[in-house]
PDB file of C-alpha atoms and ligand atoms in Angstrom:
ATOM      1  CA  UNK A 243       0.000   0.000   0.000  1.00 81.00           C
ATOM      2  CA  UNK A 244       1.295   3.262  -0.784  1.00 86.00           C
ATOM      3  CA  UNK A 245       0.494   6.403   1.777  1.00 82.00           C
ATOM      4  CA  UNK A 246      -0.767   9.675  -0.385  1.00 84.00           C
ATOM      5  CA  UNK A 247       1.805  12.187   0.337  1.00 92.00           C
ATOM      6  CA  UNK A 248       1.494  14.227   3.416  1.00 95.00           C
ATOM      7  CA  UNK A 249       0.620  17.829   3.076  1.00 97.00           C
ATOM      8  CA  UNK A 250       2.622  19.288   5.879  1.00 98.00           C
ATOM      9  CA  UNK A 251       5.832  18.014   6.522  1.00 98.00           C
ATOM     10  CA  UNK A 252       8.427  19.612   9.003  1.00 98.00           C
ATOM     11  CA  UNK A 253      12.009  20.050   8.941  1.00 98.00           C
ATOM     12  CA  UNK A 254      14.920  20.767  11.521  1.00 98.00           C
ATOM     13  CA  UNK A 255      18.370  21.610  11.497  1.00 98.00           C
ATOM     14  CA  UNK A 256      20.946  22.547  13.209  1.00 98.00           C
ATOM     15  CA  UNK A 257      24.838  23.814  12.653  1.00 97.00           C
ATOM     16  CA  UNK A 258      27.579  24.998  14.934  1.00 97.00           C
ATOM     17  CA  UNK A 259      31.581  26.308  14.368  1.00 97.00           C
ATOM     18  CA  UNK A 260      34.578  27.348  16.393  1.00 97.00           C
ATOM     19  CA  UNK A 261      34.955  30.859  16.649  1.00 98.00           C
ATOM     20  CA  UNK A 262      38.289  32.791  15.632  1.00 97.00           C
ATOM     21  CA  UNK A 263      39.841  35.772  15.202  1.00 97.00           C
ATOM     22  CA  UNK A 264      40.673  37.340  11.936  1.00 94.00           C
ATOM     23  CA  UNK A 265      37.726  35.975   9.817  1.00 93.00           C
ATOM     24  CA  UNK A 266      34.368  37.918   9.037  1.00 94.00           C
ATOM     25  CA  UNK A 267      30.997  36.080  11.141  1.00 97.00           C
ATOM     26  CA  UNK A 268      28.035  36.113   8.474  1.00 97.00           C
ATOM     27  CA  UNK A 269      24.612  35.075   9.694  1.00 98.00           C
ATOM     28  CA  UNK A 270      21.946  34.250   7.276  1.00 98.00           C
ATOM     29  CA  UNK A 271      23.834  35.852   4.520  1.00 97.00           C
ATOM     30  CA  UNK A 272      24.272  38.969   6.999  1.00 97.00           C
ATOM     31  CA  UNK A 273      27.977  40.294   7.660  1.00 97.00           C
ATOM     32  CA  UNK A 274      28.098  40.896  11.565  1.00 98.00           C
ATOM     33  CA  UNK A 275      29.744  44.035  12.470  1.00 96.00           C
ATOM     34  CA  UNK A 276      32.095  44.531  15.190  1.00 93.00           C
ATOM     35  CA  UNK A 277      32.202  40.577  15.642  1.00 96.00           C
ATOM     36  CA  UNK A 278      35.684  39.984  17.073  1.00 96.00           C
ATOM     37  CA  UNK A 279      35.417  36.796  15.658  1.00 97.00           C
ATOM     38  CA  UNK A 280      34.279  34.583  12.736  1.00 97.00           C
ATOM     39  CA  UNK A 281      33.096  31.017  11.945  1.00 96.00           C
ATOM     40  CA  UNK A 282      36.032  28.362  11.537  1.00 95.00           C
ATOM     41  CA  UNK A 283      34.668  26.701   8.374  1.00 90.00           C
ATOM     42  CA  UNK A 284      35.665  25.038   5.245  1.00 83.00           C
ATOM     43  CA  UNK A 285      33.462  26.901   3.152  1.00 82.00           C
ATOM     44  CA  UNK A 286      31.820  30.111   4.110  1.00 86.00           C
ATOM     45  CA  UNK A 287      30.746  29.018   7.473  1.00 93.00           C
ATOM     46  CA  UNK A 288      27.527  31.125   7.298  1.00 97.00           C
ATOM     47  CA  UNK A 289      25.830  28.512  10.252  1.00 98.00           C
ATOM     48  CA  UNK A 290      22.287  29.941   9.649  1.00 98.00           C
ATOM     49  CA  UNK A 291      22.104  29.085   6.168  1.00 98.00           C
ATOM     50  CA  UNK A 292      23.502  25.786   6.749  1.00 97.00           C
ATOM     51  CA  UNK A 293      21.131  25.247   9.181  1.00 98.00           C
ATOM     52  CA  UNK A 294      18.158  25.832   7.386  1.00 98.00           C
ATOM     53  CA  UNK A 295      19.317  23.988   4.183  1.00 98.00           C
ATOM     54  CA  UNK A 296      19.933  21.355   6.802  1.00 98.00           C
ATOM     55  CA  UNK A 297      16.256  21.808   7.716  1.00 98.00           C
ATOM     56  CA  UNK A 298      15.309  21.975   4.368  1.00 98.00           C
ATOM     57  CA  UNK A 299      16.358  18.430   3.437  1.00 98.00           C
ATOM     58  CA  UNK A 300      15.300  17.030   6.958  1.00 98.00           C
ATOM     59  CA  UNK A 301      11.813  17.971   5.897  1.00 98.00           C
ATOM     60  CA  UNK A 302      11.907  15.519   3.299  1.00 97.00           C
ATOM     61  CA  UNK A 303      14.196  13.056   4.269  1.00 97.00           C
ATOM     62  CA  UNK A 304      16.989  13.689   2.253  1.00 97.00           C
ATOM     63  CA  UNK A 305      19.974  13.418   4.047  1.00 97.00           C
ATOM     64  CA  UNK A 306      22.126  16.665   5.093  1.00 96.00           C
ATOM     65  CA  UNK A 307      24.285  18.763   3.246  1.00 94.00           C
ATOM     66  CA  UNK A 308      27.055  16.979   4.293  1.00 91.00           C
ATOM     67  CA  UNK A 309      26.421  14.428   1.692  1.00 92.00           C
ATOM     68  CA  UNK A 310      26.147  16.898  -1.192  1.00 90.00           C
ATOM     69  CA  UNK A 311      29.011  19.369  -0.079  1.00 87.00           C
ATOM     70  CA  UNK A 312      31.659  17.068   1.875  1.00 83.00           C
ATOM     71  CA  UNK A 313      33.729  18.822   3.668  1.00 80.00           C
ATOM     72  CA  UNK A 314      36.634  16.914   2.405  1.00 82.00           C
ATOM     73  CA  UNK A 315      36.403  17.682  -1.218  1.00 82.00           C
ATOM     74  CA  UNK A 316      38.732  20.830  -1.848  1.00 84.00           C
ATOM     75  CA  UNK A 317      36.239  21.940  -4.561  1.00 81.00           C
ATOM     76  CA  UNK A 318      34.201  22.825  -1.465  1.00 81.00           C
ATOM     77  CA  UNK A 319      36.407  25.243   0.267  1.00 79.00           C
ATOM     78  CA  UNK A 320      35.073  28.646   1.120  1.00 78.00           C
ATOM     79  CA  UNK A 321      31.710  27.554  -0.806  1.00 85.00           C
ATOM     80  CA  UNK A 322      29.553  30.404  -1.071  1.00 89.00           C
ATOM     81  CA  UNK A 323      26.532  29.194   1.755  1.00 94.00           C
ATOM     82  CA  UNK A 324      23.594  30.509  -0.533  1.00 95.00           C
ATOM     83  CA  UNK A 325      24.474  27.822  -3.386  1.00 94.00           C
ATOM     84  CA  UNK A 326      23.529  25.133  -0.865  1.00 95.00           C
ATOM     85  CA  UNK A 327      20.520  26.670   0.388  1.00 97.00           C
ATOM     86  CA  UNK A 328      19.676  27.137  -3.072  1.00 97.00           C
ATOM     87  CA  UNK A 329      20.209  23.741  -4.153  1.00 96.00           C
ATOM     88  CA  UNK A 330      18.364  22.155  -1.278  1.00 97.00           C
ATOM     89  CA  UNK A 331      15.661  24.256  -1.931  1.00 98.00           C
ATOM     90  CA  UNK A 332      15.909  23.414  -5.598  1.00 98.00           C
ATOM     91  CA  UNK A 333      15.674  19.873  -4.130  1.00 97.00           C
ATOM     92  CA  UNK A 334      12.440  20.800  -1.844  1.00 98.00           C
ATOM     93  CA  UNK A 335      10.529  22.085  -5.203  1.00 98.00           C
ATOM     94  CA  UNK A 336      11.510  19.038  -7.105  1.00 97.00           C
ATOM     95  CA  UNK A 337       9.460  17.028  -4.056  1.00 97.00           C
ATOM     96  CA  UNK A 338       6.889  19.465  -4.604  1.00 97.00           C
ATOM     97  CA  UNK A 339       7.162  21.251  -1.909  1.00 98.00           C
ATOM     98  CA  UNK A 340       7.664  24.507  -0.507  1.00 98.00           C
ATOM     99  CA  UNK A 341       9.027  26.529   3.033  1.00 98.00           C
ATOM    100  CA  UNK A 342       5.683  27.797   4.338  1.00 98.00           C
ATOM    101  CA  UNK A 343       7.674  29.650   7.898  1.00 98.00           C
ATOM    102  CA  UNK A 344      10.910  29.271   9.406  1.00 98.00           C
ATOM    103  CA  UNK A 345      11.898  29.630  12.846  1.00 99.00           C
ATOM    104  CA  UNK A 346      15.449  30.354  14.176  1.00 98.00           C
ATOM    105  CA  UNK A 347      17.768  30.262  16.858  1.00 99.00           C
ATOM    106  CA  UNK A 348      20.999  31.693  17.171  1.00 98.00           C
ATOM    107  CA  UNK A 349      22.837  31.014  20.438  1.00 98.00           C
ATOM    108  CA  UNK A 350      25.748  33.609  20.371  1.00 98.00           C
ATOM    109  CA  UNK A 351      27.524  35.298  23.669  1.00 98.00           C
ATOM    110  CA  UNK A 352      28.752  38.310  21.793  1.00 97.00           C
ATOM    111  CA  UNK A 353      28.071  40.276  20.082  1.00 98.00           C
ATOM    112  CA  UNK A 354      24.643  41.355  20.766  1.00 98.00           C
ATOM    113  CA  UNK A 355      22.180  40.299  17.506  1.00 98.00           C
ATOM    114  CA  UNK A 356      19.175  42.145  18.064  1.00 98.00           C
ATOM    115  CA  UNK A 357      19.395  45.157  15.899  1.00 98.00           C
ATOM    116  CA  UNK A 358      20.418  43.115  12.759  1.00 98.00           C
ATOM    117  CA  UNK A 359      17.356  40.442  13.617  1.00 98.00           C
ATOM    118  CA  UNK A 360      15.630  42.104  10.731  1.00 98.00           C
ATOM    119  CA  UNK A 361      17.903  42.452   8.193  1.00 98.00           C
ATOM    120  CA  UNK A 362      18.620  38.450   8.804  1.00 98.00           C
ATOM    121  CA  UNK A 363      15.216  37.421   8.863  1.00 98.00           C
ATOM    122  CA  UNK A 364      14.035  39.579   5.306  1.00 98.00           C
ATOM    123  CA  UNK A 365      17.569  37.985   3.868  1.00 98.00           C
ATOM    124  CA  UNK A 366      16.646  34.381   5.131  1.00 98.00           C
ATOM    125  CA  UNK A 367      13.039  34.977   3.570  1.00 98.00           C
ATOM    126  CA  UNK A 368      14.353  36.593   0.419  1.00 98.00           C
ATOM    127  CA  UNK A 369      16.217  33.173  -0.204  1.00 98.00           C
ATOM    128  CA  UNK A 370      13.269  31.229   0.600  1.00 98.00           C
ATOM    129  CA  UNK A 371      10.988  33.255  -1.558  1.00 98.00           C
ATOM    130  CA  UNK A 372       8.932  34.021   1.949  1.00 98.00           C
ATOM    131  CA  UNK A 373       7.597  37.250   3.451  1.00 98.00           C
ATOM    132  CA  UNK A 374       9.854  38.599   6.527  1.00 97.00           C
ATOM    133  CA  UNK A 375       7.406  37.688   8.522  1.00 98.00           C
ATOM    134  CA  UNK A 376       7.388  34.236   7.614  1.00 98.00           C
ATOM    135  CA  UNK A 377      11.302  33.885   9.143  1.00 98.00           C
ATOM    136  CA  UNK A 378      11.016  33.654  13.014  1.00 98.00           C
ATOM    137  CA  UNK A 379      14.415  34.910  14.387  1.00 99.00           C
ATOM    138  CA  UNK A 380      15.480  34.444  18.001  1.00 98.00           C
ATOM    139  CA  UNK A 381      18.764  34.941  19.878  1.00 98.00           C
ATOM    140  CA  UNK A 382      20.084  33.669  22.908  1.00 98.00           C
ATOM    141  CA  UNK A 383      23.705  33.729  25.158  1.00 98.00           C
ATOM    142  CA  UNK A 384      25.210  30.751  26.217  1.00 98.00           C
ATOM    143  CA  UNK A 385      25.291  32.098  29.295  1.00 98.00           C
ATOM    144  CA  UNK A 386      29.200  31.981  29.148  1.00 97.00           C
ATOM    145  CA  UNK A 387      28.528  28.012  28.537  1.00 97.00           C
ATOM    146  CA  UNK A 388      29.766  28.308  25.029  1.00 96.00           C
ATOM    147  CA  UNK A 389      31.554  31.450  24.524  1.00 97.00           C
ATOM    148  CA  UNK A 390      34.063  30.508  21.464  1.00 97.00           C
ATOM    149  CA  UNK A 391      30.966  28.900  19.540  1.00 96.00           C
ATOM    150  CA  UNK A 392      27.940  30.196  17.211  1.00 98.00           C
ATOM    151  CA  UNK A 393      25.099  27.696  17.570  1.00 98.00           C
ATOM    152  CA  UNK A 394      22.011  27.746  15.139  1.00 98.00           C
ATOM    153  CA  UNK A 395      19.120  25.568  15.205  1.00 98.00           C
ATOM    154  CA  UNK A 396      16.268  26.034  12.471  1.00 99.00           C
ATOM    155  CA  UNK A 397      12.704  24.565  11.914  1.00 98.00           C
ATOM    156  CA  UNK A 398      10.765  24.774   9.119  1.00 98.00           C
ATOM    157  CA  UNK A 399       7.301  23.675   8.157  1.00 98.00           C
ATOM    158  CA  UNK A 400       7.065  22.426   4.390  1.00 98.00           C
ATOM    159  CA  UNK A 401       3.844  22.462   2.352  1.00 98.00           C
ATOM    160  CA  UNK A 402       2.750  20.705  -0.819  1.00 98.00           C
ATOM    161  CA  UNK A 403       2.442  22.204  -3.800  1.00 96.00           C
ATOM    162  CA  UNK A 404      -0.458  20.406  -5.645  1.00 84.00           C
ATOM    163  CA  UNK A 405      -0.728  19.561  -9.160  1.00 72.00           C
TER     164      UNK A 405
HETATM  165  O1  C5P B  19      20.097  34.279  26.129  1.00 70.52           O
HETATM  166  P1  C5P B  19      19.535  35.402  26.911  1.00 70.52           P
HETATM  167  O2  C5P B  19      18.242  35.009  27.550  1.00 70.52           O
HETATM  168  O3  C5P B  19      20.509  35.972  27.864  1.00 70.52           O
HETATM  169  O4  C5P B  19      19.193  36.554  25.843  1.00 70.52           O
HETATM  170  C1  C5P B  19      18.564  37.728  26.314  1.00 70.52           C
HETATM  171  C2  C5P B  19      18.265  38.690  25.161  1.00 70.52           C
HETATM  172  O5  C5P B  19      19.473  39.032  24.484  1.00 70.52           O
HETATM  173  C3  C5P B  19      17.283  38.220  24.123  1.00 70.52           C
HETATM  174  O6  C5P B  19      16.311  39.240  23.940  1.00 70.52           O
HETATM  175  C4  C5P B  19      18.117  38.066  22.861  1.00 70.52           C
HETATM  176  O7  C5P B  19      17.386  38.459  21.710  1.00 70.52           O
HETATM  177  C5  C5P B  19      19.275  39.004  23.095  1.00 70.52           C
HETATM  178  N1  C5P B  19      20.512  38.531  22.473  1.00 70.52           N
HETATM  179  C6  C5P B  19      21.103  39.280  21.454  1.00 70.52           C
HETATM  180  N2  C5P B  19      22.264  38.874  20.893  1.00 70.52           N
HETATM  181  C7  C5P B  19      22.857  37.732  21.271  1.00 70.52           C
HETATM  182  C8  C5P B  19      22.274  36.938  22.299  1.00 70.52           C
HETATM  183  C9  C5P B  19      21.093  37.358  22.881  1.00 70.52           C
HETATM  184  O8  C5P B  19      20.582  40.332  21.068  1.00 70.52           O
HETATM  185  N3  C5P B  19      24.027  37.397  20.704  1.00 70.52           N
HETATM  186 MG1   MG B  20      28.397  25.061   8.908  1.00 70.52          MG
END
């Protein structure tokens, strides 16, 4: 017996790096200023939009973007982050699907987030092809738990496209 396809399906990711010195921090496409430090990454270590591609391809069972991008291919280094969301939303579309909302979490001591939370949530939805108010975007501290990381976790709810 085959099940009809669902009409909601959701989707959760989740991405984390080192912090260091000397290297620009970009959130959900968004260059941070005055960040002291950036992501350690192979490629551009933008952890929202891995994240969410992440959630993306969670949504539908597809693996994570470790599979398409490994991190040991050299081809991959310093891989602009908006071809993979792009491709795992390609991927979403192809499934006949689409992001209906997003909701974000970045946990990040310093420095403080809040006045850029809407330039990263209308970038996020630009990608998506969503409203800004469709892209949920919180922040939180470690509380000093987990000062030399960025943390980003990311849920999204995908609908069907019929026909
Ligand atoms: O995590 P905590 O509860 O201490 O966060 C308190 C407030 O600080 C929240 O309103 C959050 O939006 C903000 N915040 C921020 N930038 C961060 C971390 C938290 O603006 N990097
Ligand atoms: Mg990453």
């Amino acid at each position: 017996m085959t099940l009809p396809p669902l009409p909601y399906r959701i989707g959760y990711g989740e991405d984390a790096h080192r912090l260091a010195g000397g290297r620009p921090l970009v959130l959900g496409g968004v260059p941070i200023p005055h960040a002291e430090r950036g992501a350690v990454a192979h490629s551009d270590g933008d952890a929202v939009l891995h994240a969410v591609a992440d959630a993306l391809l969670s949504g539908l069972a597809l693996g994570d973007i470790g599979q398409y991008y490994p991190d040991t291919d050299p081809a991959h280094a310093g891989l602009d982050s908006r071809v993979i969301l792009e491709d795992s939303l390609a991927l979403v579309r192809e499934w006949k699907y689409r992001p209906a909302n997003v909701a974000l979490v970045v946990t990040l001591d310093r420095p403080r987030l809040g006045p850029l939370r809407a330039d990263i949530a209308r970038n996020v939805a630009a990608l998506l092809g969503l409203a800004e108010t469709e892209v949920g975007v919180s922040f939180k501290t470690s509380e000093g738990l987990a000062p030399d990381h960025v943390q980003v976790r990311v849920t999204v709810l995908l609908t069907r496209v019929e026909g």
